[in-house]
Amino acid sequence: MQELIWINGKIIPLSEAHVAIEDRGFQFADGVYEVLRIYGGRMFALGPHLDRLARSCDGISLQMPMKIEKLAGEMREFVERAGVRDGSIYLQISRGASLRNPVFPIKATPTLLFYVRSVVPLPGVGTGAGASLLSVPDERWHRCWIKSTALLANILARNAATEKGCDEAVFVDGEMLSECGSSNLFIVADNQLVTAPVGPRVLPGITREIILGVAAEIGVETQVRPLRRDAAVSANELFICSTMREIIWVSRWDGRTVGDGTCGAITRRLHQALRKAIANECNL
Ligand SMILES: Cc1ncc(COP(=O)(O)O)c(C=O)c1O
Protein backbone atom coordinates (compact mmCIF):
# COMPACT_ATOMS: atom_id res chain seq x y z
CA MET A 1 0.00 0.00 0.00
CA GLN A 2 1.27 3.51 -0.85
CA GLU A 3 2.60 5.41 2.18
CA LEU A 4 0.81 8.68 2.81
CA ILE A 5 1.55 11.83 4.80
CA TRP A 6 -0.73 14.47 6.29
CA ILE A 7 1.06 17.78 5.65
CA ASN A 8 -0.46 21.20 6.31
CA GLY A 9 -3.98 19.85 5.97
CA LYS A 10 -3.42 17.78 2.82
CA ILE A 11 -2.97 14.03 2.49
CA ILE A 12 -0.47 13.14 -0.25
CA PRO A 13 1.98 10.30 -1.00
CA LEU A 14 4.89 10.44 1.46
CA SER A 15 7.37 10.28 -1.44
CA GLU A 16 5.95 13.49 -2.95
CA ALA A 17 5.98 15.61 0.23
CA HIS A 18 8.57 18.35 0.68
CA VAL A 19 9.32 21.33 2.91
CA ALA A 20 10.91 24.63 1.89
CA ILE A 21 14.70 25.08 2.06
CA GLU A 22 14.12 28.01 4.43
CA ASP A 23 11.79 26.10 6.69
CA ARG A 24 13.12 26.88 10.17
CA GLY A 25 12.76 23.24 11.10
CA PHE A 26 15.30 22.37 8.40
CA GLN A 27 17.71 25.27 9.00
CA PHE A 28 17.53 25.73 12.79
CA ALA A 29 15.80 22.62 14.16
CA ASP A 30 13.22 25.20 15.26
CA GLY A 31 10.47 22.72 15.96
CA VAL A 32 9.02 20.04 18.19
CA TYR A 33 7.80 16.50 17.61
CA GLU A 34 6.00 13.47 19.00
CA VAL A 35 6.18 9.75 18.33
CA LEU A 36 3.17 7.60 19.16
CA ARG A 37 2.71 3.86 18.96
CA ILE A 38 -0.18 2.24 17.10
CA TYR A 39 -1.46 -1.07 18.48
CA GLY A 40 -4.24 -2.98 16.72
CA GLY A 41 -4.86 0.05 14.50
CA ARG A 42 -5.31 2.49 17.42
CA MET A 43 -2.98 5.15 18.82
CA PHE A 44 -1.93 4.57 22.42
CA ALA A 45 -1.89 7.50 24.90
CA LEU A 46 -2.91 10.08 22.31
CA GLY A 47 -4.11 12.56 24.98
CA PRO A 48 -0.83 12.60 26.97
CA HIS A 49 1.21 12.89 23.77
CA LEU A 50 -0.81 15.87 22.55
CA ASP A 51 -0.66 17.53 25.99
CA ARG A 52 3.13 17.20 25.89
CA LEU A 53 3.15 18.56 22.34
CA ALA A 54 1.26 21.64 23.54
CA ARG A 55 3.76 22.12 26.41
CA SER A 56 6.68 21.72 23.98
CA CYS A 57 5.13 24.35 21.67
CA ASP A 58 4.71 26.69 24.63
CA GLY A 59 8.33 26.01 25.58
CA ILE A 60 9.57 27.40 22.27
CA SER A 61 6.89 30.15 21.97
CA LEU A 62 5.30 28.47 18.98
CA GLN A 63 1.56 28.67 18.62
CA MET A 64 -0.05 25.33 17.83
CA PRO A 65 -1.37 25.67 14.28
CA MET A 66 -4.51 23.74 15.18
CA LYS A 67 -6.62 23.08 18.28
CA ILE A 68 -5.66 19.85 20.03
CA GLU A 69 -9.12 18.30 19.60
CA LYS A 70 -9.09 18.97 15.86
CA LEU A 71 -5.56 17.59 15.54
CA ALA A 72 -6.57 14.45 17.45
CA GLY A 73 -9.49 13.95 15.04
CA GLU A 74 -7.27 14.40 11.97
CA MET A 75 -4.75 11.92 13.37
CA ARG A 76 -7.42 9.31 14.16
CA GLU A 77 -8.86 9.58 10.65
CA PHE A 78 -5.41 9.34 9.11
CA VAL A 79 -4.45 6.26 11.13
CA GLU A 80 -7.67 4.56 10.13
CA ARG A 81 -7.03 5.37 6.47
CA ALA A 82 -3.41 4.15 6.69
CA GLY A 83 -4.74 0.77 7.84
CA VAL A 84 -1.61 -0.07 9.83
CA ARG A 85 -2.19 -2.39 12.79
CA ASP A 86 1.25 -2.26 14.42
CA GLY A 87 3.04 0.96 13.76
CA SER A 88 4.26 4.35 14.79
CA ILE A 89 3.09 7.83 13.98
CA TYR A 90 5.66 10.60 13.74
CA LEU A 91 4.36 14.17 14.11
CA GLN A 92 6.38 17.33 13.72
CA ILE A 93 5.64 21.04 13.94
CA SER A 94 8.23 23.57 12.81
CA ARG A 95 7.94 27.34 12.91
CA GLY A 96 7.65 27.31 9.12
CA ALA A 97 9.49 29.05 6.27
CA SER A 98 10.79 32.63 6.30
CA LEU A 99 13.99 34.50 5.39
CA ARG A 100 16.84 32.93 7.31
CA ASN A 101 17.09 34.94 10.53
CA PRO A 102 17.44 33.75 14.13
CA VAL A 103 14.76 36.21 15.27
CA PHE A 104 11.27 34.71 15.26
CA PRO A 105 9.44 35.76 12.10
CA ILE A 106 6.40 37.98 12.64
CA LYS A 107 4.52 36.08 9.96
CA ALA A 108 5.29 32.46 9.22
CA THR A 109 2.93 29.57 8.87
CA PRO A 110 4.05 26.58 10.94
CA THR A 111 4.67 23.35 9.06
CA LEU A 112 2.61 20.56 10.61
CA LEU A 113 2.94 17.02 9.40
CA PHE A 114 2.45 13.44 10.49
CA TYR A 115 2.82 10.02 8.91
CA VAL A 116 2.53 6.38 9.85
CA ARG A 117 5.03 3.56 9.55
CA SER A 118 4.57 -0.14 10.29
CA VAL A 119 6.72 -1.73 12.96
CA VAL A 120 7.50 -5.30 13.87
CA PRO A 121 5.62 -6.24 17.08
CA LEU A 122 7.84 -6.31 20.17
CA PRO A 123 8.91 -9.64 21.72
CA GLY A 124 7.22 -11.13 24.79
CA VAL A 125 7.77 -9.64 28.24
CA GLY A 126 11.16 -10.52 29.70
CA THR A 127 12.29 -12.30 26.54
CA GLY A 128 14.95 -11.12 24.12
CA ALA A 129 18.43 -9.97 24.94
CA GLY A 130 18.58 -7.16 27.45
CA ALA A 131 19.96 -3.78 26.41
CA SER A 132 23.57 -2.84 26.97
CA LEU A 133 24.19 0.76 28.02
CA LEU A 134 27.15 3.07 27.67
CA SER A 135 27.69 6.13 29.92
CA VAL A 136 28.30 9.36 28.01
CA PRO A 137 28.74 12.93 29.27
CA ASP A 138 25.51 14.93 29.18
CA GLU A 139 26.28 17.68 26.68
CA ARG A 140 22.68 18.59 25.93
CA TRP A 141 20.90 21.86 26.63
CA HIS A 142 18.95 22.45 29.85
CA ARG A 143 15.46 22.34 28.39
CA CYS A 144 15.25 18.62 27.77
CA TRP A 145 11.62 18.68 28.95
CA ILE A 146 10.84 20.14 25.52
CA LYS A 147 10.56 17.42 22.87
CA SER A 148 12.64 19.43 20.44
CA THR A 149 13.74 18.27 17.01
CA ALA A 150 17.26 19.54 17.92
CA LEU A 151 18.57 16.05 18.68
CA LEU A 152 22.18 16.24 17.56
CA ALA A 153 23.63 15.67 21.05
CA ASN A 154 21.33 12.65 21.49
CA ILE A 155 22.31 11.33 18.08
CA LEU A 156 26.04 11.67 18.79
CA ALA A 157 25.55 9.93 22.14
CA ARG A 158 23.62 7.07 20.57
CA ASN A 159 26.25 6.63 17.87
CA ALA A 160 29.02 6.60 20.47
CA ALA A 161 27.09 3.74 22.12
CA THR A 162 26.64 1.92 18.81
CA GLU A 163 30.35 2.21 18.04
CA LYS A 164 31.07 0.45 21.33
CA GLY A 165 28.57 -2.29 20.52
CA CYS A 166 25.97 -0.91 22.99
CA ASP A 167 22.25 -0.36 22.45
CA GLU A 168 21.70 2.93 24.27
CA ALA A 169 23.61 5.84 25.83
CA VAL A 170 23.04 6.97 29.44
CA PHE A 171 23.65 10.67 30.06
CA VAL A 172 25.94 11.26 33.03
CA ASP A 173 26.70 14.60 34.64
CA GLY A 174 29.28 14.24 37.41
CA GLU A 175 27.79 11.71 39.83
CA MET A 176 24.25 12.10 38.51
CA LEU A 177 22.32 10.22 35.83
CA SER A 178 19.44 11.77 33.95
CA GLU A 179 18.01 9.67 31.12
CA CYS A 180 19.13 7.97 27.94
CA GLY A 181 19.59 9.00 24.31
CA SER A 182 15.99 8.18 23.41
CA SER A 183 14.51 6.60 26.52
CA ASN A 184 13.98 7.16 30.25
CA LEU A 185 15.90 5.17 32.85
CA PHE A 186 14.55 3.31 35.89
CA ILE A 187 16.39 1.40 38.57
CA VAL A 188 15.02 -1.05 41.12
CA ALA A 189 16.88 -0.81 44.41
CA ASP A 190 15.67 -2.31 47.73
CA ASN A 191 12.42 -3.27 45.96
CA GLN A 192 11.75 0.38 45.15
CA LEU A 193 11.34 1.71 41.66
CA VAL A 194 13.37 4.89 41.20
CA THR A 195 13.63 7.37 38.34
CA ALA A 196 14.95 10.91 37.99
CA PRO A 197 12.52 13.86 38.07
CA VAL A 198 11.58 15.40 34.73
CA GLY A 199 12.95 18.86 34.00
CA PRO A 200 16.06 20.46 32.54
CA ARG A 201 17.75 17.11 31.88
CA VAL A 202 14.86 14.67 31.64
CA LEU A 203 12.07 14.46 29.08
CA PRO A 204 8.63 13.82 30.59
CA GLY A 205 8.41 10.46 28.86
CA ILE A 206 4.86 9.24 28.35
CA THR A 207 5.91 5.63 28.97
CA ARG A 208 7.75 6.72 32.15
CA GLU A 209 4.56 8.36 33.45
CA ILE A 210 2.39 5.34 32.60
CA ILE A 211 4.89 3.02 34.31
CA LEU A 212 4.78 5.14 37.49
CA GLY A 213 0.98 4.83 37.36
CA VAL A 214 0.87 1.06 36.84
CA ALA A 215 3.53 0.59 39.54
CA ALA A 216 1.20 2.19 42.07
CA GLU A 217 -1.64 -0.08 40.87
CA ILE A 218 0.36 -3.29 41.30
CA GLY A 219 1.82 -2.24 44.65
CA VAL A 220 5.38 -1.42 43.64
CA GLU A 221 6.72 1.46 45.71
CA THR A 222 8.08 4.33 43.60
CA GLN A 223 10.45 7.20 44.23
CA VAL A 224 11.09 10.10 41.88
CA ARG A 225 14.42 11.55 42.94
CA PRO A 226 17.79 12.49 41.49
CA LEU A 227 19.58 9.31 40.42
CA ARG A 228 23.11 8.86 41.62
CA ARG A 229 25.43 6.79 39.50
CA ASP A 230 26.62 4.69 42.46
CA ALA A 231 23.00 3.78 43.38
CA ALA A 232 22.38 2.68 39.80
CA VAL A 233 25.60 0.69 39.60
CA SER A 234 24.55 -1.41 42.61
CA ALA A 235 20.85 -1.73 41.59
CA ASN A 236 19.39 -5.23 41.20
CA GLU A 237 17.36 -4.28 38.17
CA LEU A 238 17.67 -1.56 35.58
CA PHE A 239 15.44 -0.84 32.61
CA ILE A 240 14.87 1.75 29.92
CA CYS A 241 11.50 2.73 28.50
CA SER A 242 10.03 4.58 25.57
CA THR A 243 7.00 4.63 23.32
CA MET A 244 8.66 2.49 20.68
CA ARG A 245 10.46 0.09 23.02
CA GLU A 246 7.98 -0.13 25.91
CA ILE A 247 10.31 -1.59 28.57
CA ILE A 248 13.70 -3.15 27.87
CA TRP A 249 15.58 -4.70 30.75
CA VAL A 250 19.24 -3.76 30.95
CA SER A 251 21.73 -6.62 30.89
CA ARG A 252 25.02 -4.70 30.77
CA TRP A 253 26.19 -1.23 31.62
CA ASP A 254 29.67 -0.01 30.69
CA GLY A 255 30.66 -3.62 30.13
CA ARG A 256 29.50 -4.86 33.56
CA THR A 257 26.63 -7.31 34.02
CA VAL A 258 23.60 -5.77 35.80
CA GLY A 259 22.09 -7.82 38.65
CA ASP A 260 22.19 -11.52 37.78
CA GLY A 261 22.16 -10.80 34.03
CA THR A 262 18.49 -11.71 33.52
CA CYS A 263 15.26 -9.69 33.39
CA GLY A 264 14.31 -8.90 37.01
CA ALA A 265 10.97 -9.86 38.59
CA ILE A 266 9.80 -6.28 39.19
CA THR A 267 10.72 -5.22 35.64
CA ARG A 268 8.74 -8.17 34.33
CA ARG A 269 5.67 -7.35 36.44
CA LEU A 270 5.78 -3.71 35.38
CA HIS A 271 6.02 -4.66 31.72
CA GLN A 272 3.07 -7.02 32.07
CA ALA A 273 1.07 -4.22 33.72
CA LEU A 274 2.07 -1.81 30.95
CA ARG A 275 0.96 -4.33 28.32
CA LYS A 276 -2.36 -4.66 30.12
CA ALA A 277 -2.86 -0.88 30.08
CA ILE A 278 -2.09 -0.86 26.35
CA ALA A 279 -4.47 -3.76 25.69
CA ASN A 280 -7.27 -2.06 27.66
CA GLU A 281 -6.92 1.26 25.89
CA CYS A 282 -6.41 -0.14 22.39
CA ASN A 283 -9.07 -2.89 22.71
CA LEU A 284 -6.56 -5.64 21.95
C1 LIG B 1 15.49 11.79 25.30
C2 LIG B 1 14.29 10.92 25.46
N1 LIG B 1 13.91 10.55 26.69
C3 LIG B 1 12.84 9.74 26.88
C4 LIG B 1 12.09 9.27 25.82
C5 LIG B 1 10.90 8.39 26.07
O1 LIG B 1 9.72 9.13 25.90
P1 LIG B 1 8.35 8.45 25.50
O2 LIG B 1 8.06 7.43 26.55
O3 LIG B 1 7.37 9.58 25.52
O4 LIG B 1 8.52 7.85 24.16
C6 LIG B 1 12.44 9.64 24.52
C7 LIG B 1 11.67 9.17 23.38
O5 LIG B 1 11.98 9.39 22.23
C8 LIG B 1 13.56 10.50 24.32
O6 LIG B 1 13.94 10.89 23.10
PDB file of N, CA and C and ligand atoms in Angstrom, residues 33 49 52 140 147 154 179-184 203 205-208 241-243, ligand 1:
ATOM      1  N   TYR A  33       8.347  17.708  18.241  1.00  0.00           N
ATOM      2  CA  TYR A  33       7.799  16.505  17.609  1.00  0.00           C
ATOM      3  C   TYR A  33       7.210  15.571  18.657  1.00  0.00           C
ATOM      4  N   HIS A  49       0.247  12.444  24.795  1.00  0.00           N
ATOM      5  CA  HIS A  49       1.215  12.890  23.774  1.00  0.00           C
ATOM      6  C   HIS A  49       0.863  14.296  23.278  1.00  0.00           C
ATOM      7  N   ARG A  52       1.696  16.892  25.877  1.00  0.00           N
ATOM      8  CA  ARG A  52       3.134  17.197  25.888  1.00  0.00           C
ATOM      9  C   ARG A  52       3.513  18.052  24.676  1.00  0.00           C
ATOM     10  N   ARG A 140      23.876  18.007  26.524  1.00  0.00           N
ATOM     11  CA  ARG A 140      22.680  18.586  25.927  1.00  0.00           C
ATOM     12  C   ARG A 140      22.338  19.923  26.577  1.00  0.00           C
ATOM     13  N   LYS A 147      10.231  18.477  23.849  1.00  0.00           N
ATOM     14  CA  LYS A 147      10.555  17.421  22.870  1.00  0.00           C
ATOM     15  C   LYS A 147      10.924  18.109  21.555  1.00  0.00           C
ATOM     16  N   ASN A 154      21.858  14.001  21.249  1.00  0.00           N
ATOM     17  CA  ASN A 154      21.330  12.652  21.491  1.00  0.00           C
ATOM     18  C   ASN A 154      21.828  11.684  20.419  1.00  0.00           C
ATOM     19  N   GLU A 179      18.827  10.556  31.950  1.00  0.00           N
ATOM     20  CA  GLU A 179      18.006   9.665  31.117  1.00  0.00           C
ATOM     21  C   GLU A 179      18.910   9.122  30.021  1.00  0.00           C
ATOM     22  N   CYS A 180      18.314   8.548  29.002  1.00  0.00           N
ATOM     23  CA  CYS A 180      19.134   7.966  27.936  1.00  0.00           C
ATOM     24  C   CYS A 180      18.914   8.724  26.628  1.00  0.00           C
ATOM     25  N   GLY A 181      19.625   8.304  25.593  1.00  0.00           N
ATOM     26  CA  GLY A 181      19.593   8.998  24.307  1.00  0.00           C
ATOM     27  C   GLY A 181      18.184   9.135  23.742  1.00  0.00           C
ATOM     28  N   SER A 182      17.384   8.087  23.867  1.00  0.00           N
ATOM     29  CA  SER A 182      15.993   8.178  23.406  1.00  0.00           C
ATOM     30  C   SER A 182      15.075   7.333  24.295  1.00  0.00           C
ATOM     31  N   SER A 183      15.353   7.339  25.580  1.00  0.00           N
ATOM     32  CA  SER A 183      14.505   6.598  26.523  1.00  0.00           C
ATOM     33  C   SER A 183      14.737   7.128  27.937  1.00  0.00           C
ATOM     34  N   ASN A 184      13.796   6.847  28.824  1.00  0.00           N
ATOM     35  CA  ASN A 184      13.975   7.163  30.252  1.00  0.00           C
ATOM     36  C   ASN A 184      14.581   5.952  30.946  1.00  0.00           C
ATOM     37  N   LEU A 203      13.334  14.313  29.809  1.00  0.00           N
ATOM     38  CA  LEU A 203      12.072  14.461  29.083  1.00  0.00           C
ATOM     39  C   LEU A 203      10.943  13.813  29.882  1.00  0.00           C
ATOM     40  N   GLY A 205       8.777  11.590  29.721  1.00  0.00           N
ATOM     41  CA  GLY A 205       8.412  10.457  28.861  1.00  0.00           C
ATOM     42  C   GLY A 205       6.995   9.992  29.181  1.00  0.00           C
ATOM     43  N   ILE A 206       6.231   9.715  28.143  1.00  0.00           N
ATOM     44  CA  ILE A 206       4.858   9.242  28.347  1.00  0.00           C
ATOM     45  C   ILE A 206       4.891   7.832  28.943  1.00  0.00           C
ATOM     46  N   THR A 207       5.804   7.004  28.449  1.00  0.00           N
ATOM     47  CA  THR A 207       5.910   5.630  28.966  1.00  0.00           C
ATOM     48  C   THR A 207       6.337   5.665  30.437  1.00  0.00           C
ATOM     49  N   ARG A 208       7.299   6.547  30.758  1.00  0.00           N
ATOM     50  CA  ARG A 208       7.753   6.723  32.150  1.00  0.00           C
ATOM     51  C   ARG A 208       6.551   7.010  33.064  1.00  0.00           C
ATOM     52  N   CYS A 241      12.856   2.785  29.044  1.00  0.00           N
ATOM     53  CA  CYS A 241      11.495   2.726  28.504  1.00  0.00           C
ATOM     54  C   CYS A 241      11.272   3.856  27.515  1.00  0.00           C
ATOM     55  N   SER A 242      10.441   3.557  26.536  1.00  0.00           N
ATOM     56  CA  SER A 242      10.029   4.581  25.566  1.00  0.00           C
ATOM     57  C   SER A 242       8.809   4.066  24.817  1.00  0.00           C
ATOM     58  N   THR A 243       8.188   4.983  24.100  1.00  0.00           N
ATOM     59  CA  THR A 243       6.997   4.626  23.316  1.00  0.00           C
ATOM     60  C   THR A 243       7.275   3.447  22.388  1.00  0.00           C
TER      61      THR A 243
HETATM   62  C1  LIG B   1      15.491  11.790  25.295  1.00  0.00           C
HETATM   63  C2  LIG B   1      14.290  10.919  25.460  1.00  0.00           C
HETATM   64  N1  LIG B   1      13.913  10.546  26.688  1.00  0.00           N
HETATM   65  C3  LIG B   1      12.844   9.744  26.884  1.00  0.00           C
HETATM   66  C4  LIG B   1      12.092   9.271  25.820  1.00  0.00           C
HETATM   67  C5  LIG B   1      10.902   8.390  26.073  1.00  0.00           C
HETATM   68  O1  LIG B   1       9.724   9.130  25.896  1.00  0.00           O
HETATM   69  P1  LIG B   1       8.348   8.446  25.497  1.00  0.00           P
HETATM   70  O2  LIG B   1       8.058   7.431  26.553  1.00  0.00           O
HETATM   71  O3  LIG B   1       7.365   9.576  25.522  1.00  0.00           O
HETATM   72  O4  LIG B   1       8.522   7.847  24.159  1.00  0.00           O
HETATM   73  C6  LIG B   1      12.443   9.644  24.517  1.00  0.00           C
HETATM   74  C7  LIG B   1      11.666   9.165  23.377  1.00  0.00           C
HETATM   75  O5  LIG B   1      11.981   9.395  22.235  1.00  0.00           O
HETATM   76  C8  LIG B   1      13.560  10.504  24.322  1.00  0.00           C
HETATM   77  O6  LIG B   1      13.937  10.895  23.096  1.00  0.00           O
END
